[in-house]
Tab-separated table of C-alpha atoms in Angstrom:
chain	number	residue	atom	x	y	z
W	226	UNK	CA	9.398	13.561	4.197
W	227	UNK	CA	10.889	10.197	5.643
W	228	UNK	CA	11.065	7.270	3.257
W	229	UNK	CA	8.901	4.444	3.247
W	230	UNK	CA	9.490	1.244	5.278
W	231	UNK	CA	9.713	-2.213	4.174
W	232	UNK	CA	7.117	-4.668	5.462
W	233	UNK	CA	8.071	-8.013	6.443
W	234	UNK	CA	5.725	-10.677	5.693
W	235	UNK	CA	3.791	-12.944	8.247
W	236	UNK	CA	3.613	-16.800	8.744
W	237	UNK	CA	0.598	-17.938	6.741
W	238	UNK	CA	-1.321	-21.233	7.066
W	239	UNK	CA	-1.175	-22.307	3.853
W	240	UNK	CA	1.462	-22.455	1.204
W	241	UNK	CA	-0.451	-20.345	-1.611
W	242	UNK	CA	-1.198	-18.108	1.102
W	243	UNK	CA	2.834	-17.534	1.971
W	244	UNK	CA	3.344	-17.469	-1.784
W	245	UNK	CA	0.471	-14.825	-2.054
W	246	UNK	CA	1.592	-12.938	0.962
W	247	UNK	CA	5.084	-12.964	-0.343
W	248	UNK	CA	4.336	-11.359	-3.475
W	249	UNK	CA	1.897	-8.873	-2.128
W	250	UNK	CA	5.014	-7.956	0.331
W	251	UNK	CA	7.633	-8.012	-2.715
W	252	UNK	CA	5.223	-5.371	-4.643
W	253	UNK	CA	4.831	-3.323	-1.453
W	254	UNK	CA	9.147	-3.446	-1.101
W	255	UNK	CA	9.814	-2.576	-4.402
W	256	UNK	CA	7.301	0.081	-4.827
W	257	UNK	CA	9.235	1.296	-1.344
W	258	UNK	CA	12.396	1.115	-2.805
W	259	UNK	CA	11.360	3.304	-6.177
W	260	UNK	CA	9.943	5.330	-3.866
W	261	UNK	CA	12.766	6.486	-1.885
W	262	UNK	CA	14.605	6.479	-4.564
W	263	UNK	CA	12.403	9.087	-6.551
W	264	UNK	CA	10.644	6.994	-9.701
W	265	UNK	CA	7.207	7.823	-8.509
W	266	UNK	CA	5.648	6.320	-11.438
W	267	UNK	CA	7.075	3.196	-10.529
W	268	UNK	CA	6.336	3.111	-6.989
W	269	UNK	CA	2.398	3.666	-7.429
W	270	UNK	CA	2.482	0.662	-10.126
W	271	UNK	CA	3.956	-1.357	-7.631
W	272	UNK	CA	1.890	0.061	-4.777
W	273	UNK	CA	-1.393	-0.558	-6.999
W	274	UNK	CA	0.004	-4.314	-7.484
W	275	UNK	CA	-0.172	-4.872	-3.947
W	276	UNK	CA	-3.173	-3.391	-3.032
W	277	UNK	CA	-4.790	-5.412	-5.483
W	278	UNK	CA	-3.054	-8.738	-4.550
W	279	UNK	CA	-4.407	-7.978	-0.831
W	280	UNK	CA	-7.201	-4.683	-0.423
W	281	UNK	CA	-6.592	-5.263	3.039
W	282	UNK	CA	-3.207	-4.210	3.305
W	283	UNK	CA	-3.196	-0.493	4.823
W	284	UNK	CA	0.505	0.096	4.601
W	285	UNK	CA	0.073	-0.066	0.822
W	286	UNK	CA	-3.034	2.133	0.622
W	287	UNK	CA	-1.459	4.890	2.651
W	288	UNK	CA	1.768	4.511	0.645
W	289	UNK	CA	-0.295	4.730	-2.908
W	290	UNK	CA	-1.875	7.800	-1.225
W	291	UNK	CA	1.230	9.220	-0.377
W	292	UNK	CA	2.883	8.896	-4.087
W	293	UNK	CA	-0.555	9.819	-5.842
W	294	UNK	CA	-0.443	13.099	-3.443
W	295	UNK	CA	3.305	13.423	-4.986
W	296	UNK	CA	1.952	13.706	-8.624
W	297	UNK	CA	-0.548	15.861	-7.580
W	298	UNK	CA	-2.999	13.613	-8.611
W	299	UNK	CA	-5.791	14.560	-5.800
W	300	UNK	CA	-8.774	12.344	-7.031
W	301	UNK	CA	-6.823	8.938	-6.909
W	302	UNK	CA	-5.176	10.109	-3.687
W	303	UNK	CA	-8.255	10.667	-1.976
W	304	UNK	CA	-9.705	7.183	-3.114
W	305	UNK	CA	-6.622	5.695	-1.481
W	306	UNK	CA	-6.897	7.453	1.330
W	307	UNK	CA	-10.252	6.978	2.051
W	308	UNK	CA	-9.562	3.375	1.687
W	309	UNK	CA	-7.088	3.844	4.351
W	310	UNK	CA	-9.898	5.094	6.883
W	311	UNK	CA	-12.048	2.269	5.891
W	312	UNK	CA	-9.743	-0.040	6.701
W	313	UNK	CA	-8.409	1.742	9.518
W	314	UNK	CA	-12.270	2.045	10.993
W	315	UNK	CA	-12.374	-2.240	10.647
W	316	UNK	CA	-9.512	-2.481	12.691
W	317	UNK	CA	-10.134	0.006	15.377
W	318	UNK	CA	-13.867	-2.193	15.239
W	319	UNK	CA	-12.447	-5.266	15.666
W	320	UNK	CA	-10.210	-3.695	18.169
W	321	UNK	CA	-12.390	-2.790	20.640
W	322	UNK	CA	-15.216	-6.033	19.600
C-alpha cells in the first residue's frame, strides 16, 4: 500500500482561519508521517484531531478509514468511510450545481 501524502494548506481569509487551517493541516501531516512510518495508533489520534478541527476535510476521513481498516477495527472504519461518501456526494453536488 503507498504511503499517505502530505496536504498543503490553502490561503484563508482570515487569520484564525489560517491558524485553524494550519493546525488542522499539521494534525493531518503528522498523523501521515506516523503513518508511513508504522505507529498506527498514533496516526488515527492525529487523523481524529483533524477531522474534528475541520469534518469537512476528506483527505483525513479517508486516511482515518484507511488506519482504522489497519487495526481491523471495521465499525469505526466504516463510519469514516461513510463520511467520506458524504462528503464526497456534497462535492460531486456542488460540482455539477
Amino acid at each position: 500500500m503507498p504511503g499517505l501524502l502530505k496536504v498543503g494548506s490553502q490561503g484563508t481569509a482570515s487569520a484564525a482561519a489560517a491558524e485553524k487551517a494550519d493546525t488542522t493541516v499539521q494534525a493531518y501531516n503528522e498523523g501521515a508521517v506516523l503513518a508511513n512510518a508504522g505507529d498506527i495508533d498514533g496516526a488515527i489520534k492525529k487523523f481524529e484531531e483533524a477531522v474534528a478541527a475541520k469534518p469537512d476535510m476528506l483527505a483525513g476521513w479517508t486516511a482515518l478509514a484507511k488506519m482504522q481498516l489497519r487495526q481491523k477495527n471495521y465499525p469505526k472504519a466504516i463510519e469514516a468511510a461513510g463520511k467520506v461518501l458524504e462528503l464526497s456526494r456534497q462535492a460531486l453536488g456542488n460540482a455539477i450545481s
